[in-house]
Short mmCIF file of C-alpha atoms in Angstrom, two decimals:
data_model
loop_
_atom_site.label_atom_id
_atom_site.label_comp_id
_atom_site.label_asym_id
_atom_site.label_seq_id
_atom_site.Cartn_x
_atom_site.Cartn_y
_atom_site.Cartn_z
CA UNK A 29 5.13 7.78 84.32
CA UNK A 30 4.95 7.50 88.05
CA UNK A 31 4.55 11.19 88.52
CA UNK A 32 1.38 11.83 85.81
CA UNK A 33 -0.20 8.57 87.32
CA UNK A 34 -0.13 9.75 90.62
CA UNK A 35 -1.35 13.64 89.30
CA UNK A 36 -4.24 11.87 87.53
CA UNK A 37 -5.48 9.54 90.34
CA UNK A 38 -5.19 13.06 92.30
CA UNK A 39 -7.45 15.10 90.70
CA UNK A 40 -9.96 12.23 90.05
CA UNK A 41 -10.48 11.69 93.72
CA UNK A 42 -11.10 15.00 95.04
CA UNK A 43 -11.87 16.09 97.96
CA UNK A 44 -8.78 14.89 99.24
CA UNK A 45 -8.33 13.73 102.83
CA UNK A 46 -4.76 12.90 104.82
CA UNK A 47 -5.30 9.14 104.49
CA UNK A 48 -5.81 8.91 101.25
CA UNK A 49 -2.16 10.14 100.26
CA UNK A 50 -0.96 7.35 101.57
CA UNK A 51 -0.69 5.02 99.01
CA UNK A 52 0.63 7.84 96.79
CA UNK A 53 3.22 8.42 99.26
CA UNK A 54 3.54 4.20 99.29
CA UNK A 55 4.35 3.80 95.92
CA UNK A 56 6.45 7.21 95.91
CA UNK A 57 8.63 5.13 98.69
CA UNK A 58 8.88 1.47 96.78
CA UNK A 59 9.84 3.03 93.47
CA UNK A 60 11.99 6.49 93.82
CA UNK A 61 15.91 5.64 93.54
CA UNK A 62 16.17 8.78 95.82
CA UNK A 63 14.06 7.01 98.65
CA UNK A 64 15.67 3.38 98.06
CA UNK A 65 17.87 3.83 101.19
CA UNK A 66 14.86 4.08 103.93
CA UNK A 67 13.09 0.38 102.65
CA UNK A 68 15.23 -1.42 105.43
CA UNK A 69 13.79 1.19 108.14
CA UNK A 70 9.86 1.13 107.85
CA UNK A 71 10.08 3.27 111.08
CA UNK A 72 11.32 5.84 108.75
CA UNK A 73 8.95 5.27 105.64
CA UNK A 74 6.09 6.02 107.80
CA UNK A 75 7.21 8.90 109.59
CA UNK A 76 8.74 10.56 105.98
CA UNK A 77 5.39 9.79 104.49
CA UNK A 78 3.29 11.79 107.70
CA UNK A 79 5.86 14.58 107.32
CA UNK A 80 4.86 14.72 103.28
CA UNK A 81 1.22 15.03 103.62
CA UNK A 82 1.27 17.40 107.07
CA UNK A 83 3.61 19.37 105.13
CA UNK A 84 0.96 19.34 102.13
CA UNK A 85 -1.84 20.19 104.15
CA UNK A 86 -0.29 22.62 105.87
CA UNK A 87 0.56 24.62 102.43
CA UNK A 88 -2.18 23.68 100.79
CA UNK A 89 -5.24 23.53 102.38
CA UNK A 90 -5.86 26.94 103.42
CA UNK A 91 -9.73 26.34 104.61
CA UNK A 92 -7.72 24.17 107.40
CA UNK A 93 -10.99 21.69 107.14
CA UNK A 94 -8.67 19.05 106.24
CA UNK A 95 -10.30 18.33 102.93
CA UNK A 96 -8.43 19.22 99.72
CA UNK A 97 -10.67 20.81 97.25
CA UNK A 98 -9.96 21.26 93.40
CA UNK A 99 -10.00 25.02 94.26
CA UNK A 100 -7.24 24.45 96.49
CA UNK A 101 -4.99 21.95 94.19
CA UNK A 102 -5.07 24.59 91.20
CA UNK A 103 -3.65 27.29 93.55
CA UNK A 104 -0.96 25.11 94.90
CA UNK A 105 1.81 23.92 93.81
CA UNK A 106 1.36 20.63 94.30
CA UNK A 107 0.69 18.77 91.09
CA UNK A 108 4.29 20.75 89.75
CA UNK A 109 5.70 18.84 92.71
CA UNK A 110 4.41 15.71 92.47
CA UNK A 111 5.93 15.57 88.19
CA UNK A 112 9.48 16.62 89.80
CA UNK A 113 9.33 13.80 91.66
CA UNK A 114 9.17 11.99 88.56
CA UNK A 115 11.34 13.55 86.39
CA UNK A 116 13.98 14.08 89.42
CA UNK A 117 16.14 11.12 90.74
CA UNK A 118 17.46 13.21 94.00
CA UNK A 119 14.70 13.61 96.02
CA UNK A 120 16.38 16.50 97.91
CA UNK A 121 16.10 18.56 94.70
CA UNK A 122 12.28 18.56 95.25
CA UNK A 123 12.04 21.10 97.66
CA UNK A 124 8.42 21.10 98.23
CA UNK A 125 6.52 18.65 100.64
CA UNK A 126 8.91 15.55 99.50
CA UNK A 127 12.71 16.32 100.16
CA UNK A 128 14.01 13.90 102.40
CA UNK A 129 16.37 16.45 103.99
CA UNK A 130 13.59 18.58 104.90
CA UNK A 131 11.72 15.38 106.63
CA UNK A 132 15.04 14.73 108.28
CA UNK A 133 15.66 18.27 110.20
CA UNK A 134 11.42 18.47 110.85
CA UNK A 135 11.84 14.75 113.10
CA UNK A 136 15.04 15.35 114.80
CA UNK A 137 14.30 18.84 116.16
CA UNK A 138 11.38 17.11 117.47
CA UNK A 139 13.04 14.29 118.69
CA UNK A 140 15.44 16.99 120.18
CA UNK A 141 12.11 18.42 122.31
CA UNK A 142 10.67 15.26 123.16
CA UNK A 143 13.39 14.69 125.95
CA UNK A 144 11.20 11.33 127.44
CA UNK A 145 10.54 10.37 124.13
CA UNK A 146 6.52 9.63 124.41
CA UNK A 147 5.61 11.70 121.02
CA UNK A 148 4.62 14.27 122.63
CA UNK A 149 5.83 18.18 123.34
CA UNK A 150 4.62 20.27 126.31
CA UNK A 151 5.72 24.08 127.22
CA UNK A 152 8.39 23.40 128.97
CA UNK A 153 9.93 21.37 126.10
CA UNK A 154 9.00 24.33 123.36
CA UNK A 155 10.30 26.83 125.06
CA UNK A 156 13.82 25.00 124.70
CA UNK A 157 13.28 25.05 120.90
CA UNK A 158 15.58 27.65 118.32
CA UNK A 159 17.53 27.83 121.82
CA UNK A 160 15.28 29.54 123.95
CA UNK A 161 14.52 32.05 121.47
CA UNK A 162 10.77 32.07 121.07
CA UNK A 163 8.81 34.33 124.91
CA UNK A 164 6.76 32.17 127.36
CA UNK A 165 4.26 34.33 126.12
CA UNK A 166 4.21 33.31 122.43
CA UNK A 167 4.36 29.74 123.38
CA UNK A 168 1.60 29.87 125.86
CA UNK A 169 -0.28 31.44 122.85
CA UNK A 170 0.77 28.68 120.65
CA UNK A 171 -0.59 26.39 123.06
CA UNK A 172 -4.35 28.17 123.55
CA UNK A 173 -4.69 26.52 120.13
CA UNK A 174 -6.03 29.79 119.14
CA UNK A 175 -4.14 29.94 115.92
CA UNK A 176 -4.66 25.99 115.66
CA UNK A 177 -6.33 23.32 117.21
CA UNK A 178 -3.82 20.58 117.88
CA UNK A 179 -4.53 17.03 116.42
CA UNK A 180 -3.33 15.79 119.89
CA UNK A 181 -5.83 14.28 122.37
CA UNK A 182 -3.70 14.67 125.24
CA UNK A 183 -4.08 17.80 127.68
CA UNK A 184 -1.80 20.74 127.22
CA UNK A 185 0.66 18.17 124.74
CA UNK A 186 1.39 18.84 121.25
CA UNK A 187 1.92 15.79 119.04
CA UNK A 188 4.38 15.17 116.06
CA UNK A 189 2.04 16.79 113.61
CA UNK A 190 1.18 19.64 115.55
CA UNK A 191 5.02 20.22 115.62
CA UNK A 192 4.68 19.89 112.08
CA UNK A 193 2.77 22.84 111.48
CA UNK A 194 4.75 25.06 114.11
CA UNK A 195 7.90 24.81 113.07
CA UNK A 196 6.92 25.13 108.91
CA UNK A 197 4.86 28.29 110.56
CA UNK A 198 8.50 29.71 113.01
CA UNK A 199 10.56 29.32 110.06
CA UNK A 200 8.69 30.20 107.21
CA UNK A 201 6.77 33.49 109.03
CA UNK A 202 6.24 34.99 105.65
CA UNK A 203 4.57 32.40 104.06
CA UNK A 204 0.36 32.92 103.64
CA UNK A 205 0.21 29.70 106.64
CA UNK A 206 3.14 31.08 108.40
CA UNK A 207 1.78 34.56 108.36
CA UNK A 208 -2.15 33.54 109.62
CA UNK A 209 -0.59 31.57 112.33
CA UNK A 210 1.61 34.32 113.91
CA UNK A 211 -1.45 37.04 113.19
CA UNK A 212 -4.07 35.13 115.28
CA UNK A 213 -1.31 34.37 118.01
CA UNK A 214 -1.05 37.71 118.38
CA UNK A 215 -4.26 39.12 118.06
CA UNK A 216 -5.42 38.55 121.85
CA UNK A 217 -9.46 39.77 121.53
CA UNK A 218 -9.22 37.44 118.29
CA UNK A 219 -11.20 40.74 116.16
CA UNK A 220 -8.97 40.51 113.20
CA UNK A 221 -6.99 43.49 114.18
CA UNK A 222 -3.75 44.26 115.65
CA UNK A 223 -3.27 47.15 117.96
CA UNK A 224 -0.42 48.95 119.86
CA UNK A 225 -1.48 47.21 123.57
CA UNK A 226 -1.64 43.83 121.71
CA UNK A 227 2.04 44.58 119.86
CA UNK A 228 3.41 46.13 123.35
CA UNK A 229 2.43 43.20 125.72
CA UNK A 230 4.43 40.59 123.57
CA UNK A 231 7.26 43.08 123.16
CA UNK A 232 7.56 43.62 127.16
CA UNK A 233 8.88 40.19 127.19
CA UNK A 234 11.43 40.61 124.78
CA UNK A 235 12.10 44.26 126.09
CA UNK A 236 12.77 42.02 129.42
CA UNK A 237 15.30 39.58 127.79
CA UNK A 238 17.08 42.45 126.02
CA UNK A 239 18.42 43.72 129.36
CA UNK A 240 18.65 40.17 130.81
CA UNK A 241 21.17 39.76 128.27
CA UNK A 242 23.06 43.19 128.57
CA UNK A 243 21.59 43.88 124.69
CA UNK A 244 20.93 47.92 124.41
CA UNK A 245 17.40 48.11 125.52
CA UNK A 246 14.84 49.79 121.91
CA UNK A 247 11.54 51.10 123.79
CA UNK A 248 8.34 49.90 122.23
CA UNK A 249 7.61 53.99 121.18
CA UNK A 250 10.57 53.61 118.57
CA UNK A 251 9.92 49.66 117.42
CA UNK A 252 5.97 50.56 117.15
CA UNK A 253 7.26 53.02 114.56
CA UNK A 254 9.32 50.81 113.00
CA UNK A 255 7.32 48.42 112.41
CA UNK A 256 4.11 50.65 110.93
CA UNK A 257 6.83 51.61 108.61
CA UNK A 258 7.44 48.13 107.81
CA UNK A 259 4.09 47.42 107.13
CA UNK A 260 2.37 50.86 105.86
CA UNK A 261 -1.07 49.32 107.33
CA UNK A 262 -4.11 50.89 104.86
CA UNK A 263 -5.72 52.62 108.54
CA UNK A 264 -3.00 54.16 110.63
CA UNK A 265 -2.33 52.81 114.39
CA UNK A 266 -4.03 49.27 113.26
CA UNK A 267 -2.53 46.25 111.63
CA UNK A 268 -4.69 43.75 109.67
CA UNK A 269 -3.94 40.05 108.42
CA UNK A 270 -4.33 41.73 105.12
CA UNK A 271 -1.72 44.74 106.07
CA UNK A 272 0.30 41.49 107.37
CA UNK A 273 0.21 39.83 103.85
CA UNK A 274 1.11 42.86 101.51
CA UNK A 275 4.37 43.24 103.48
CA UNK A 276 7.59 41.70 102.66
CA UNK A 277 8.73 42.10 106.62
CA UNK A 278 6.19 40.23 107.91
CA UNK A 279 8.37 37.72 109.46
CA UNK A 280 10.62 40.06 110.96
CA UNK A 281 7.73 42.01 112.31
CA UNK A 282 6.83 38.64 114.35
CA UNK A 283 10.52 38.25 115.23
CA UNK A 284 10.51 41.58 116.64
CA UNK A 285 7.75 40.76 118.97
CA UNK A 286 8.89 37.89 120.12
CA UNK A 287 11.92 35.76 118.81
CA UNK A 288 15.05 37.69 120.17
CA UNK A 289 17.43 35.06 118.54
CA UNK A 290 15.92 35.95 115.07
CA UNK A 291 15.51 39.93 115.64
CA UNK A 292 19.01 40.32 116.83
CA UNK A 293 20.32 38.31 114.13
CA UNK A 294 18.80 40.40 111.89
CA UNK A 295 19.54 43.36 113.26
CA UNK A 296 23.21 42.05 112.50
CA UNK A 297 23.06 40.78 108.68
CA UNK A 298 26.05 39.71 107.09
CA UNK A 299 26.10 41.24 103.85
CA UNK A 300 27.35 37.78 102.67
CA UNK A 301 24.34 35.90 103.95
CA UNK A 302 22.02 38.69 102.06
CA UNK A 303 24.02 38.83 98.58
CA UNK A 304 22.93 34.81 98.72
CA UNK A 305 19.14 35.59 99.06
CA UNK A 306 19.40 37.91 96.55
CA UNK A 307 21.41 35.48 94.21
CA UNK A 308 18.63 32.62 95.33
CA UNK A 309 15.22 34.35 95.25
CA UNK A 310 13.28 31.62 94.76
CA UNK A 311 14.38 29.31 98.26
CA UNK A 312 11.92 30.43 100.69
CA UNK A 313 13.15 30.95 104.43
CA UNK A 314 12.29 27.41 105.39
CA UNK A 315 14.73 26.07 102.39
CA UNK A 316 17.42 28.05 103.61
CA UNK A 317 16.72 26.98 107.46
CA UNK A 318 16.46 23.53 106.29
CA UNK A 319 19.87 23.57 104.18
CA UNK A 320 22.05 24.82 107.48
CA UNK A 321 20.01 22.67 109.89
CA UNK A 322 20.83 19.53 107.55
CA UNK A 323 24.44 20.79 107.18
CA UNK A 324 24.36 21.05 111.66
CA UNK A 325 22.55 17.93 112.13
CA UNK A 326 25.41 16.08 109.48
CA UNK A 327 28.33 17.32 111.16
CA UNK A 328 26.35 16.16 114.53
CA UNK A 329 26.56 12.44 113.77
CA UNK A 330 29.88 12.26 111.70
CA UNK A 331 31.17 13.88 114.67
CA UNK A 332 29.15 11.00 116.91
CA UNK A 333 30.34 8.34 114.75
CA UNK A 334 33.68 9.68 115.02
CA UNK A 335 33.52 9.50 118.84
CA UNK A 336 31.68 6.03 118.69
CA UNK A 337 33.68 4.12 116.11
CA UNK A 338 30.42 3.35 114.67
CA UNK A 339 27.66 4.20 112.09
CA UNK A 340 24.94 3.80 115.10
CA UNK A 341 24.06 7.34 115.63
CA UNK A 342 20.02 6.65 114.68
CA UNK A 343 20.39 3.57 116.93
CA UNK A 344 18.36 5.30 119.77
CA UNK A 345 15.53 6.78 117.55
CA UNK A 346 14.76 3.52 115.39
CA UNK A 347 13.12 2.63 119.26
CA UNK A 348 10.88 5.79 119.38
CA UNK A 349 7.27 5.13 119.25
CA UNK A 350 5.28 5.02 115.98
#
């Protein structure tokens, strides 16, 4: 069987580096009925097969050295993965690192960014993404590579798998990755610690946008006690990555400080949307972000073919560079 094969050869070559997934990820592409569609588009193959192993690497290795270690393998969930893809014929069942859907919203909401189309992503193109949600402040954080250095060896650019590991970090803020990310973004004198000036500066800018937008201003004073609450940190008036990890709010606490688009909307719950987290425990907040943005992006290009007469709406990015 494909998947125990691939397990086996996995665990017999460890430490594993990016490249050599990728004749896992070959095979995965030449024999899964699921993936039988892309082998007229090798554009495709090879981008879906980056996306896998950043998305792997970004889960799994934890030491960020870019060497899997057996350590790390037996605390993921990878080798569970890698048997679904055996035993499961529709690749978008296996949510971790290998859904095609998932691959599919990840490249065009870059692709979105990347307005001239040269692979890479700048501040000014960021700052468009989630609809202007995320503060010039967080992104100019995001781009001190403080939380993590970018693979790109251009200047001030972020490449595709830089992007990689943003957006599985924005939309998946309470994941262990997602949560380290945000922490040392925030944490400005990088001492492990977060403290009321560090939590006020990046709320200015959102206390800024508030009014911008006619929103009812909430002072810092009443959203610093909120979110203590929200975390119940062990040593009162400071906020560790630990504090950060026992909490279930940690994502909202981030959203709070500086994604207006997410803290309003939560602010707002429909009680609809939160009977079907409850219902689905199990789909982390990138599944469900990946589910509607699949469902958008769809209705996008039936709506383009519609319009065109045509099936040519990936016309234009089969001529990006790879």
């Amino acid at each position: 069987m494909l998947g125990t094969r691939l397990t086996l050869t996995l665990v017999s070559c460890l430490p594993y580096l990016q490249e050599d997934f990728r004749p896992i990820l070959r095979e995965i592409l030449s024999t899964h009925p699921g993936l039988e569609f892309l082998q007229s588009t090798p554009e495709f193959q090879e981008r879906y097969a980056e996306t896998v192993i950043y998305r792997i690497f970004h889960y799994v290795n934890r030491s960020g050295t870019s060497r899997l270690t057996l350590k790390e393998l037996k605390r993921s969930n990878l080798v569970a993965a890698m048997l679904q893809v055996d035993d499961e014929e529709d690749i978008n069942k296996v949510l971790r690192y290998f859904s095609y859907e998932h691959f599919y919203v990840i490249y065009c909401k870059f692709w979105e960014l990347d307005t001239d189309h040269d692979f890479l992503i700048d501040k000014e193109n960021l700052i468009r993404y989630g609809n202007h949600a995320l503060t010039y402040r967080i992104v100019d954080r995001v781009f001190s590579q403080v939380a993590r250095k970018f693979r790109s060896k251009i200047e001030g650019k972020m490449g595709y798998e830089d992007f990689v590991y943003f957006i599985l970090s924005e939309e998946d803020k309470s994941s262990e990755p997602g949560i380290e990310f945000w922490f040392n973004c925030i944490d400005l004198d990088g001492n492990g610690v977060l403290t009321s000036n560090e939590m006020q500066f990046f709320y200015e800018e959102q206390l800024h946008r508030m009014e911008c937008m006619a929103q009812e201003p909430v002072l810092f004073e009443d959203i610093l006690c909120q979110i203590i609450d929200m975390i119940g940190p062990e040593t009162d008036g400071l906020v560790t990555l630990r504090d950060m990890k026992r909490t279930k709010l940690a994502g909202h606490v981030f959203n709070i400080l500086f994604n207006l688009n997410k803290f309003i909307a939560f602010e707002s719950r429909d009680p609809f949307l939160i009977r079907q987290e409850r219902e689905n425990p199990t789909l982390t907040e990138w599944d469900r972000f990946a589910h509607r943005e699949y469902i958008r992006l769809s209705m996008e290009d039936d709506a383009e073919d519609v319009s065109n007469g045509s099936g040519d709406v990936w016309d234009e990015s089969l001529e990006a560079p790879f």
